[in-house]
Coordinates of C-alpha atoms in Angstrom, one line a residue:
M1 CA 15.8 13.3 18.8
S2 CA 15.7 14.9 15.4
I3 CA 17.8 14.8 12.2
P4 CA 18.2 18.0 10.2
P5 CA 17.1 18.2 6.6
N6 CA 19.9 17.3 4.2
P7 CA 21.3 20.7 2.9
Q8 CA 22.8 19.0 -0.1
R9 CA 20.7 18.8 -3.3
V10 CA 20.9 15.6 -5.1
T11 CA 21.7 17.3 -8.4
S12 CA 24.8 18.8 -6.8
T13 CA 26.3 15.4 -5.9
A14 CA 29.2 13.9 -7.8
P15 CA 27.3 10.6 -8.5
W16 CA 24.4 12.5 -10.0
Q17 CA 26.7 14.3 -12.4
E18 CA 28.4 11.1 -13.3
L19 CA 25.0 9.5 -13.9
Q20 CA 24.1 12.4 -16.2
D21 CA 27.3 12.0 -18.2
Y22 CA 27.1 8.2 -18.3
K23 CA 23.5 8.4 -19.5
E24 CA 24.6 9.9 -22.8
S25 CA 26.5 6.8 -23.8
F26 CA 24.0 4.4 -22.1
V27 CA 20.9 5.5 -24.0
G28 CA 20.3 3.0 -26.7
T29 CA 21.9 0.1 -24.8
T30 CA 19.6 -2.9 -24.8
L31 CA 19.0 -5.5 -22.2
R32 CA 20.2 -8.1 -24.7
E33 CA 23.5 -6.4 -24.8
I34 CA 23.7 -6.0 -21.1
F35 CA 23.0 -9.7 -20.5
D36 CA 25.6 -10.6 -23.1
Q37 CA 28.3 -8.4 -21.4
E38 CA 27.6 -9.3 -17.7
A39 CA 28.1 -13.0 -17.2
T40 CA 27.2 -13.1 -13.5
R41 CA 24.4 -10.5 -13.8
V42 CA 21.5 -12.7 -12.6
E43 CA 23.5 -14.0 -9.6
D44 CA 24.7 -10.5 -8.7
M45 CA 21.3 -8.9 -8.9
T46 CA 19.2 -11.5 -7.1
I47 CA 18.5 -10.8 -3.5
Q48 CA 16.7 -12.7 -0.7
A49 CA 14.8 -10.2 1.5
G50 CA 13.1 -12.1 4.2
P51 CA 10.5 -14.3 2.5
L52 CA 10.9 -12.6 -0.8
H53 CA 13.2 -13.7 -3.7
I54 CA 13.9 -10.6 -5.8
D55 CA 15.4 -10.6 -9.3
L56 CA 16.6 -7.2 -10.4
S57 CA 18.5 -8.4 -13.4
K58 CA 15.9 -7.3 -16.0
N59 CA 16.1 -3.7 -15.0
L60 CA 17.5 -1.3 -17.6
A61 CA 20.7 -0.5 -15.8
D62 CA 24.1 -2.0 -16.3
A63 CA 26.7 -2.6 -13.6
R64 CA 28.1 0.9 -13.9
V65 CA 24.7 2.5 -13.4
M66 CA 24.0 0.3 -10.4
E67 CA 27.4 1.3 -8.9
L68 CA 26.7 5.0 -9.4
L69 CA 23.2 4.6 -7.9
V70 CA 24.6 3.1 -4.8
Q71 CA 27.1 6.0 -4.6
L72 CA 24.2 8.4 -5.0
G73 CA 22.4 6.8 -2.0
E74 CA 25.6 7.1 0.1
A75 CA 26.1 10.7 -1.0
M76 CA 22.6 11.6 0.1
G77 CA 23.0 10.0 3.5
L78 CA 20.6 7.1 2.9
P79 CA 22.2 4.8 5.5
E80 CA 22.1 7.6 8.1
Y81 CA 18.5 8.6 7.3
R82 CA 17.4 4.9 7.4
D83 CA 19.0 4.4 10.8
A84 CA 17.6 7.7 12.1
M85 CA 14.0 6.8 11.0
M86 CA 14.2 3.3 12.5
A87 CA 15.6 4.7 15.8
G88 CA 12.7 7.1 16.2
A89 CA 14.2 10.4 15.1
T90 CA 11.9 13.2 14.0
V91 CA 12.1 12.6 10.3
N92 CA 8.6 14.0 9.7
T93 CA 9.8 17.5 10.3
T94 CA 6.7 19.4 9.0
E95 CA 4.6 17.8 11.7
N96 CA 7.4 17.4 14.3
R97 CA 6.9 13.6 14.5
A98 CA 8.8 10.4 14.2
A99 CA 7.8 7.8 11.6
L100 CA 8.1 4.7 13.6
H101 CA 5.9 2.2 11.8
T102 CA 8.8 -0.3 12.0
A103 CA 8.2 -0.3 15.8
L104 CA 4.8 -1.8 15.2
R105 CA 6.4 -5.2 14.4
V106 CA 9.2 -5.3 16.9
P107 CA 9.3 -8.8 18.5
V108 CA 8.0 -9.0 22.0
D109 CA 11.4 -10.0 23.4
Q110 CA 13.2 -7.0 21.8
D111 CA 13.8 -3.8 23.8
F112 CA 13.1 -0.6 21.9
Q113 CA 13.0 2.8 23.6
V114 CA 12.8 6.3 22.2
D115 CA 13.5 9.3 24.4
G116 CA 13.0 7.2 27.5
V117 CA 9.7 5.8 26.3
D118 CA 9.4 2.0 26.1
V119 CA 7.8 2.0 22.7
A120 CA 8.0 -1.8 22.4
A121 CA 6.0 -2.2 25.6
D122 CA 3.3 0.2 24.4
V123 CA 3.0 -1.6 21.1
H124 CA 2.7 -5.0 22.7
E125 CA 0.2 -3.8 25.3
V126 CA -2.2 -2.7 22.4
L127 CA -1.4 -5.9 20.5
G128 CA -2.3 -8.0 23.6
R129 CA -5.6 -6.2 23.9
M130 CA -6.3 -6.8 20.2
R131 CA -5.5 -10.5 20.6
D132 CA -7.8 -10.9 23.6
F133 CA -10.7 -9.1 21.8
C134 CA -10.3 -11.1 18.6
R135 CA -10.1 -14.4 20.5
D136 CA -13.4 -13.5 22.2
L137 CA -15.0 -12.7 18.9
R138 CA -13.7 -15.8 17.1
S139 CA -14.6 -18.2 20.0
G140 CA -18.1 -16.8 20.5
R141 CA -17.5 -15.4 23.9
W142 CA -18.3 -11.9 22.6
L143 CA -22.0 -11.8 21.8
G144 CA -24.3 -9.3 20.2
V145 CA -27.0 -7.7 22.3
T146 CA -29.5 -10.6 21.4
G147 CA -27.0 -13.3 22.3
R148 CA -25.9 -14.1 18.8
T149 CA -22.3 -14.7 17.9
I150 CA -20.5 -12.1 15.7
K151 CA -20.1 -13.3 12.1
Q152 CA -19.6 -10.0 10.3
V153 CA -17.1 -7.3 11.1
V154 CA -17.4 -4.0 9.3
N155 CA -14.4 -1.7 9.3
I156 CA -15.5 2.0 8.7
G157 CA -12.5 4.1 7.8
I158 CA -10.9 5.8 4.9
G159 CA -7.4 6.2 3.3
G160 CA -4.9 4.3 5.4
S161 CA -7.7 3.2 7.8
D162 CA -9.2 1.3 4.9
L163 CA -6.9 0.5 2.0
G164 CA -4.3 -1.5 4.0
P165 CA -6.7 -3.7 6.0
S166 CA -9.0 -4.2 3.0
M167 CA -6.2 -5.2 0.8
A168 CA -4.7 -7.6 3.4
A169 CA -8.1 -9.2 4.2
A170 CA -8.6 -9.9 0.5
A171 CA -5.0 -11.2 0.1
L172 CA -5.3 -13.5 3.1
R173 CA -8.7 -15.0 2.1
P174 CA -7.6 -18.6 2.7
Y175 CA -6.7 -17.7 6.3
R176 CA -10.2 -16.5 7.2
T177 CA -11.1 -19.7 9.1
A178 CA -13.4 -18.7 12.0
G179 CA -16.4 -17.8 9.9
I180 CA -16.0 -14.1 10.4
E181 CA -16.5 -12.2 7.2
P182 CA -14.8 -8.8 7.0
Y183 CA -16.4 -5.8 5.2
F184 CA -14.9 -2.4 4.5
V185 CA -16.7 0.9 4.1
S186 CA -14.9 4.0 3.2
N187 CA -16.5 6.2 0.6
L188 CA -18.8 9.1 1.3
D189 CA -20.9 7.9 -1.6
P190 CA -23.9 6.2 0.2
A191 CA -23.8 3.3 -2.2
D192 CA -20.7 2.0 -0.4
L193 CA -22.4 1.8 3.0
S194 CA -25.7 0.6 1.5
A195 CA -23.9 -2.3 -0.3
A196 CA -22.4 -3.5 3.0
L197 CA -25.6 -3.1 5.0
D198 CA -27.6 -5.1 2.4
D199 CA -25.5 -8.2 3.4
L200 CA -25.5 -7.7 7.2
D201 CA -27.5 -9.4 9.9
P202 CA -27.9 -6.7 12.6
E203 CA -27.8 -9.3 15.4
S204 CA -24.4 -10.8 14.4
C205 CA -22.5 -7.8 13.0
L206 CA -19.9 -5.6 14.7
F207 CA -18.7 -2.2 13.4
V208 CA -15.1 -1.1 13.9
I209 CA -14.8 2.7 13.6
S210 CA -11.3 3.5 12.5
S211 CA -10.3 7.1 12.9
K212 CA -7.2 8.3 14.8
T213 CA -8.9 11.6 15.7
F214 CA -12.4 10.3 15.5
S215 CA -13.2 13.4 13.5
T216 CA -12.7 12.3 9.9
Q217 CA -15.8 13.4 8.0
E218 CA -16.3 10.4 5.7
T219 CA -15.8 8.0 8.6
L220 CA -18.1 9.7 11.1
V221 CA -20.9 10.2 8.5
N222 CA -20.8 6.5 7.7
A223 CA -20.5 5.5 11.4
R224 CA -23.6 7.6 12.4
A225 CA -25.5 6.1 9.5
A226 CA -24.5 2.6 10.5
K227 CA -25.5 3.3 14.1
Q228 CA -29.0 4.5 13.0
W229 CA -29.4 1.5 10.7
L230 CA -28.5 -0.9 13.5
L231 CA -30.9 0.6 16.0
T232 CA -33.7 0.7 13.5
E233 CA -33.2 -2.9 12.3
L234 CA -32.9 -4.3 15.9
E235 CA -36.1 -2.4 16.9
R236 CA -37.8 -4.2 14.0
R237 CA -36.8 -7.4 15.6
G238 CA -38.2 -6.5 18.9
V239 CA -35.1 -5.2 20.6
A240 CA -36.0 -2.1 22.7
A241 CA -34.1 1.0 21.8
D242 CA -36.4 3.7 23.3
T243 CA -34.2 4.9 26.1
S244 CA -30.6 6.1 26.0
A245 CA -29.6 3.2 28.3
Q246 CA -31.1 0.7 25.9
R247 CA -29.4 2.3 22.9
Q248 CA -26.1 2.4 24.8
A249 CA -26.4 -1.3 25.6
I250 CA -26.8 -2.0 21.9
I251 CA -23.9 0.2 20.8
E252 CA -21.5 -1.3 23.4
K253 CA -22.1 -4.8 21.9
H254 CA -21.9 -3.8 18.3
F255 CA -19.4 -1.0 18.0
V256 CA -15.7 -0.7 18.9
A257 CA -13.2 2.0 18.0
V258 CA -9.7 2.4 16.8
S259 CA -8.8 5.9 17.8
T260 CA -6.9 8.1 20.2
N261 CA -9.8 10.4 21.0
R262 CA -11.3 8.9 24.1
E263 CA -13.8 11.7 24.7
A264 CA -15.3 11.6 21.1
V265 CA -15.4 7.8 21.2
T266 CA -17.3 7.9 24.5
E267 CA -19.7 10.5 23.2
F268 CA -20.5 8.3 20.2
G269 CA -21.6 5.6 22.7
I270 CA -18.6 3.2 22.4
D271 CA -17.3 1.9 25.7
P272 CA -13.7 3.3 26.0
A273 CA -12.7 -0.1 27.2
N274 CA -13.3 -1.2 23.6
M275 CA -11.1 1.6 22.1
F276 CA -7.8 0.5 20.6
G277 CA -5.3 3.2 20.4
F278 CA -2.2 4.0 18.4
W279 CA 0.3 6.9 18.2
D280 CA 1.0 10.1 16.3
W281 CA 4.2 8.5 14.9
V282 CA 2.0 6.0 12.9
G283 CA 1.0 7.6 9.6
G284 CA -2.2 6.4 8.1
R285 CA -0.7 4.8 5.1
Y286 CA 1.8 3.0 7.3
S287 CA -0.7 1.8 9.8
V288 CA -2.1 -1.6 8.6
D289 CA -0.1 -3.4 11.3
S290 CA -1.3 -1.2 14.1
A291 CA -4.7 -1.3 15.7
I292 CA -6.0 -0.3 12.3
G293 CA -5.5 -4.0 11.5
L294 CA -8.1 -5.0 14.1
T295 CA -10.6 -6.2 11.5
L296 CA -7.9 -8.1 9.7
M297 CA -6.9 -9.8 13.0
A298 CA -10.5 -10.7 13.7
A299 CA -10.8 -12.3 10.3
I300 CA -7.5 -14.2 10.2
G301 CA -6.8 -14.7 13.9
P302 CA -4.1 -13.5 16.2
Q303 CA -1.6 -16.3 15.3
D304 CA -1.6 -15.5 11.6
F305 CA -1.6 -11.7 12.4
D306 CA 1.6 -12.4 14.3
Q307 CA 3.1 -14.1 11.2
F308 CA 2.1 -11.0 9.2
L309 CA 4.0 -8.8 11.7
A310 CA 7.0 -11.2 11.4
G311 CA 7.1 -10.8 7.7
L312 CA 7.2 -7.1 8.0
H313 CA 10.0 -7.3 10.5
D314 CA 11.9 -9.7 8.3
V315 CA 12.2 -7.1 5.6
D316 CA 12.8 -4.3 8.1
E317 CA 15.9 -6.2 9.3
H318 CA 17.0 -6.7 5.7
F319 CA 16.7 -3.0 5.0
R320 CA 18.4 -2.1 8.2
T321 CA 21.4 -4.5 7.9
A322 CA 22.1 -5.2 4.3
P323 CA 24.7 -3.0 2.5
L324 CA 23.3 -0.8 -0.1
H325 CA 24.7 -2.8 -3.0
A326 CA 22.7 -5.9 -1.8
N327 CA 19.7 -4.1 -0.2
A328 CA 16.5 -4.8 -2.2
P329 CA 14.4 -1.8 -1.0
A330 CA 17.4 0.5 -1.5
L331 CA 18.2 -0.7 -5.0
M332 CA 14.6 -0.7 -6.1
G333 CA 14.1 2.9 -4.8
L334 CA 17.3 4.0 -6.5
L335 CA 16.3 2.4 -9.7
S336 CA 13.0 4.3 -9.5
V337 CA 15.0 7.6 -9.3
W338 CA 17.0 6.4 -12.3
Y339 CA 14.0 5.8 -14.4
R340 CA 12.1 9.0 -13.3
D341 CA 14.9 11.5 -13.5
F342 CA 17.3 10.2 -16.0
L343 CA 15.3 8.0 -18.4
G344 CA 12.1 10.1 -18.3
S345 CA 9.5 7.5 -17.1
Q346 CA 6.4 8.9 -15.5
S347 CA 4.7 5.8 -14.1
H348 CA 5.4 2.4 -12.5
A349 CA 3.2 -0.7 -13.0
V350 CA 2.7 -3.4 -10.4
M351 CA 1.3 -6.7 -11.6
P352 CA 0.5 -9.3 -8.9
Y353 CA -0.1 -12.7 -10.5
S354 CA -2.5 -13.5 -7.8
E355 CA -6.3 -12.7 -7.8
D356 CA -6.2 -12.5 -4.0
L357 CA -3.7 -9.7 -4.2
R358 CA -5.9 -7.7 -6.6
E359 CA -6.1 -4.7 -4.2
F360 CA -2.4 -4.4 -3.8
P361 CA -1.9 -1.8 -6.6
D362 CA -4.6 0.4 -5.1
Y363 CA -2.9 0.1 -1.7
L364 CA 0.4 1.1 -3.2
Q365 CA -1.1 4.1 -4.9
Q366 CA -1.7 5.7 -1.5
L367 CA 1.5 4.5 0.0
T368 CA 3.7 5.8 -2.8
M369 CA 1.8 8.8 -4.3
E370 CA 0.7 10.3 -1.0
S371 CA 4.3 10.0 0.2
L372 CA 6.1 11.1 -2.9
G373 CA 3.7 13.6 -4.4
K374 CA 5.8 16.5 -3.3
S375 CA 7.5 19.4 -5.1
V376 CA 9.4 21.0 -2.2
R377 CA 12.3 19.7 -0.1
L378 CA 12.3 19.4 3.6
D379 CA 13.9 22.8 3.9
G380 CA 11.0 24.4 1.9
S381 CA 13.0 24.9 -1.4
K382 CA 11.8 23.5 -4.7
V383 CA 13.0 20.0 -5.5
G384 CA 14.0 20.9 -9.0
V385 CA 13.6 17.4 -10.5
P386 CA 10.6 15.2 -11.2
T387 CA 9.4 13.2 -8.2
G388 CA 6.6 10.7 -7.4
P389 CA 5.9 8.3 -10.3
V390 CA 2.3 7.3 -10.8
Y391 CA 1.8 3.7 -9.5
W392 CA -0.9 1.6 -11.1
G393 CA -1.5 -2.0 -12.1
A394 CA -3.9 -5.0 -12.1
P395 CA -3.6 -8.8 -11.5
G396 CA -2.2 -11.0 -14.2
T397 CA -3.5 -12.4 -16.5
N398 CA -6.3 -9.8 -16.6
G399 CA -3.7 -7.0 -17.2
Q400 CA -2.3 -8.8 -20.2
H401 CA -5.7 -8.4 -21.9
A402 CA -6.1 -4.8 -20.9
F403 CA -2.9 -2.7 -21.0
F404 CA 0.1 -5.0 -21.8
Q405 CA -0.1 -4.0 -25.5
L406 CA 1.1 -0.5 -24.4
L407 CA 3.9 -2.0 -22.4
H408 CA 5.1 -4.2 -25.3
Q409 CA 4.8 -1.9 -28.3
G410 CA 4.0 1.5 -27.0
T411 CA 6.3 4.5 -26.9
Q412 CA 6.7 5.1 -23.2
L413 CA 9.2 3.6 -20.8
I414 CA 7.2 2.0 -18.0
P415 CA 9.1 0.1 -15.3
S416 CA 7.1 -2.7 -13.7
D417 CA 7.1 -5.1 -10.8
F418 CA 5.8 -8.7 -11.3
I419 CA 4.8 -10.4 -8.1
G420 CA 4.3 -14.2 -8.1
F421 CA 4.1 -17.3 -5.9
C422 CA 5.5 -20.7 -6.4
N423 CA 2.5 -22.5 -4.8
P424 CA -1.2 -21.7 -4.8
H425 CA -3.6 -22.3 -1.9
G426 CA -5.7 -24.6 -4.1
E427 CA -4.6 -26.7 -7.0
V428 CA -7.0 -27.0 -10.0
T429 CA -6.1 -29.3 -12.9
T430 CA -7.5 -28.8 -16.3
Q431 CA -9.0 -31.6 -18.3
P432 CA -8.2 -33.5 -20.4
E433 CA -4.7 -32.0 -20.6
G434 CA -3.9 -32.6 -16.9
T435 CA -2.1 -29.2 -16.6
K436 CA -2.3 -27.4 -13.3
M437 CA -3.8 -24.0 -13.7
H438 CA -1.2 -22.4 -11.4
D439 CA 1.6 -23.6 -13.8
M440 CA -0.3 -22.0 -16.7
L441 CA -0.5 -18.7 -14.7
M442 CA 3.2 -18.7 -13.9
A443 CA 4.1 -19.6 -17.5
N444 CA 2.4 -16.3 -18.4
F445 CA 4.2 -14.6 -15.6
F446 CA 7.7 -15.6 -16.7
A447 CA 6.9 -15.1 -20.4
Q448 CA 5.8 -11.5 -19.9
T449 CA 8.9 -10.4 -18.1
R450 CA 11.1 -12.1 -20.8
V451 CA 9.3 -10.5 -23.7
L452 CA 9.2 -7.1 -22.0
A453 CA 13.0 -7.3 -21.5
F454 CA 14.2 -8.9 -24.8
G455 CA 11.4 -8.3 -27.3
R456 CA 11.4 -9.9 -30.7
T457 CA 13.6 -8.7 -33.6
A458 CA 12.8 -8.4 -37.3
E459 CA 15.4 -11.1 -37.9
E460 CA 13.7 -13.5 -35.5
L461 CA 10.3 -12.8 -37.2
R462 CA 11.8 -13.5 -40.7
A463 CA 13.3 -16.7 -39.4
A464 CA 9.9 -17.7 -38.2
G465 CA 8.4 -17.1 -41.6
T466 CA 6.5 -13.9 -40.9
P467 CA 5.3 -12.1 -44.0
E468 CA 7.5 -9.1 -44.7
E469 CA 4.6 -6.6 -44.6
L470 CA 3.7 -7.8 -41.1
I471 CA 7.2 -7.6 -39.6
P472 CA 7.0 -3.9 -38.6
H473 CA 3.7 -4.6 -36.8
K474 CA 5.0 -7.7 -35.0
E475 CA 8.4 -6.5 -34.0
M476 CA 8.8 -5.8 -30.3
P477 CA 11.5 -3.6 -29.1
G478 CA 11.9 -5.0 -25.6
N479 CA 13.9 -2.9 -23.1
Q480 CA 10.9 -2.5 -20.8
P481 CA 12.5 -3.0 -17.4
S482 CA 10.9 -5.1 -14.7
T483 CA 11.7 -6.5 -11.3
T484 CA 10.5 -10.0 -10.4
I485 CA 9.4 -10.8 -6.9
L486 CA 8.7 -14.4 -5.9
A487 CA 7.6 -16.0 -2.7
D488 CA 6.8 -19.6 -1.8
M489 CA 3.1 -18.8 -1.2
L490 CA 0.9 -15.9 -0.5
T491 CA 0.9 -16.2 3.3
P492 CA 0.6 -13.6 6.1
R493 CA 4.4 -13.6 6.4
S494 CA 5.0 -13.1 2.7
L495 CA 2.3 -10.4 2.5
G496 CA 4.0 -8.6 5.4
G497 CA 7.3 -8.8 3.6
L498 CA 5.8 -7.2 0.5
I499 CA 4.3 -4.3 2.4
A500 CA 7.6 -3.6 4.2
L501 CA 9.5 -3.8 0.9
Y502 CA 7.4 -1.0 -0.7
E503 CA 7.3 1.1 2.5
H504 CA 11.1 1.2 2.4
I505 CA 11.3 1.7 -1.4
T506 CA 9.2 4.8 -0.9
F507 CA 11.3 6.1 1.9
V508 CA 14.5 5.6 -0.2
Q509 CA 13.1 7.8 -2.9
S510 CA 12.1 10.5 -0.5
V511 CA 15.7 10.6 0.9
I512 CA 17.2 11.0 -2.5
W513 CA 14.9 13.8 -3.4
G514 CA 15.1 15.4 0.0
I515 CA 11.3 15.4 0.5
N516 CA 9.0 14.4 3.4
A517 CA 7.4 11.0 2.8
F518 CA 5.2 11.3 5.9
D519 CA 3.0 14.4 5.5
Q520 CA 0.2 15.1 3.1
W521 CA -0.7 18.8 3.1
G522 CA -2.4 18.7 -0.3
V523 CA -4.9 16.2 1.0
E524 CA -5.6 18.3 4.1
F525 CA -6.3 21.4 2.1
G526 CA -8.7 19.6 -0.2
K527 CA -10.7 18.6 3.0
L528 CA -10.9 22.2 4.1
Q529 CA -12.1 23.3 0.7
A530 CA -14.9 20.6 0.8
S531 CA -16.1 21.9 4.2
D532 CA -16.1 25.5 2.9
L533 CA -18.1 24.6 -0.2
L534 CA -20.7 22.3 1.6
P535 CA -23.2 25.1 2.5
A536 CA -23.4 26.2 -1.1
V537 CA -23.7 22.6 -2.3
R538 CA -26.5 22.0 0.2
G539 CA -28.2 25.2 -0.9
T540 CA -28.0 26.9 2.4
A541 CA -25.5 29.6 1.3
A542 CA -24.9 31.6 -1.8
V543 CA -22.7 30.1 -4.5
A544 CA -19.5 32.0 -4.3
A545 CA -16.5 29.7 -4.5
G546 CA -14.3 32.3 -6.0
D547 CA -13.9 31.0 -9.6
G548 CA -16.4 30.9 -12.4
S549 CA -16.1 27.3 -13.2
T550 CA -16.8 26.0 -9.7
D551 CA -19.6 28.4 -9.2
A552 CA -21.2 27.3 -12.5
L553 CA -20.9 23.6 -11.7
I554 CA -22.4 24.0 -8.2
S555 CA -25.2 26.1 -9.7
F556 CA -25.9 23.3 -12.2
Y557 CA -25.8 20.7 -9.5
R558 CA -28.3 22.7 -7.3
Q559 CA -30.7 23.1 -10.3
H560 CA -30.8 19.4 -10.9
R561 CA -30.6 18.1 -7.3
N562 CA -33.7 16.2 -6.2
E563 CA -34.3 16.8 -2.5
G564 CA -35.8 13.4 -1.6

C-alpha cells in the first residue's frame, strides 16, 4: 500500500496565496491588539491532547490566520496523509518503507494489520520478551558470570538509538526504583566510553548494543572496546577468559543486542536468544518506544514503560481523530510553517521548566532537523520555500540567565514552546519564607510567556517612574510567540504524550512542504565520506581528499598526531 507524492505545490494553493495577501495587513499587529479583539481567544485556542493541556493563544496569529492555516492543511491533504501514515502506507517513498512508529504503542487488545501482516502481534511479541528480560534483571534472576546481580545497564548506540532512551531515562529519574542505573554511550570520542567505564563494576554491569543493522561504525567500535574492557577486568578478578568458550560464557551474561542482524550479533558473541528485534518501518529517531527502549524499560520497569506507551497512544489518537481546527499537533505544525515561510523565523526554542527534562531539546533536534532538513520534495523537485527551522533550547530557569535577553529585546522572531508541570516529584520549601520552590519555578514560567507576548511599553515605564533616558533600554516590544504545554506531573504517560506531540508536529510540516520526514540521505553521505578519509587520517594512505582545505587540515593533523 502506497500513497503517491502530492503533485500540488503548497505555494500554488489558494490558502497560501490568501495567507500571503493577508500577511501584508497583518504585519505590525500586536498580541495585545489580538487579545483585545478576540474575546474567546484563550478558550478557542486551548486544547487537551491526551495528558497535555496546550495553550496556543500567545501565538502571533489571529483568528483569520488560524482559519487559513487549517485550510492550507486541508488543501495539502494533511488528513489523508495522516491516515495513510497511520494505516501503514509507504510514506517513506525514497526508501520504499512505511513509517509505522504509531504501531509500536497500539494496545494489546487492538487489532492492527498491514498487507496481511499482524503488526500488533509482532510488536507485542517483542514487548513481551522485553518485559520478561527486564523482570529477570530487576528481580535478580539474571546474574552476571560471577553470580552478581546486574546494577548497571549501558546502552551503546548513536542517534536515535541513544538520544531518545537517554532523554527518557533522565526525564523519568524518579521512576528508576529497582537500583538499576542506566548509562548511555554514543560518541566515537573515547572520552564518552571511558567516562562510563570508570563508573562500572564489571561483575554487575550489562551492555545493550543498539544497532538495527549491527554495522554502525560508532556503535561497533564502542561495543568492541567495551567487550575487551570487560574481559580484561574480569580476568583481573580471577575469572578465566583464556578459551573461546570461557569468553563466550562471559559475553552471554553481560551483553544483549537490539538489532535485526542475527548473524552479526551471533558473530559478536551475543546469544541470539538475547537479541531484541524491530522493523524497517521504525526510523531511528522514532524508535524510543521500540526495543531501542530496552535500557529505559530495565531502569523504570515494564509497568511504567507500558504507561509511557499509553501516553504516546493517547496523543496518537488525538492526532488521528481531532478535526484540524482543534488538533494540537496539526495546529502547532501549521503555525511553524506560518512563522518560517511568512514571518521569516529561522529557529524554534523549546524550554522545559524541568531539570529532569533537560535532554529534551537535544532529542528534538534530531527528531525535527533530521526529518525536516530537506530541500527537495518527494517528487525530486526543489521545495522552493524555506523548510526545517533550527530547534534549540535549555531548561528554565537556566535559559533565562543565558539567552532570554535575545528573546525579549533582540531583533529576531523566535517562536518558543514552554513545557511545565503542575506538580513536582519532590516538594522543597524555602526558609524562612515558607515558599515552595516549585511555585517559584512556575511563577517564572508564567511570567516569561507573558512578557514575551505583551512586553512593556514606554508609557508603562513612565508610569512606573523610570528615568526618561533609560526608557529606550527597558522597553520590551513583546510579540514573541509562544505555546504553553502543561501536564499534571512529569510521568511516563505525560512524557510519552510529549514525544508523540512533536513526532506529529514534525510530520505535519513535512506534508505541507511535500518533503520526506523519514529519510536522511545527507547523514548517510557524511558517513561514507568519513570511511573514505579514514586511511589518510590514519596515515596509511596519501592525503588526497580532493580539496585543498581538507587536504591541508588532514596534513596538519598527521604532523601533530602522537601515536601512543
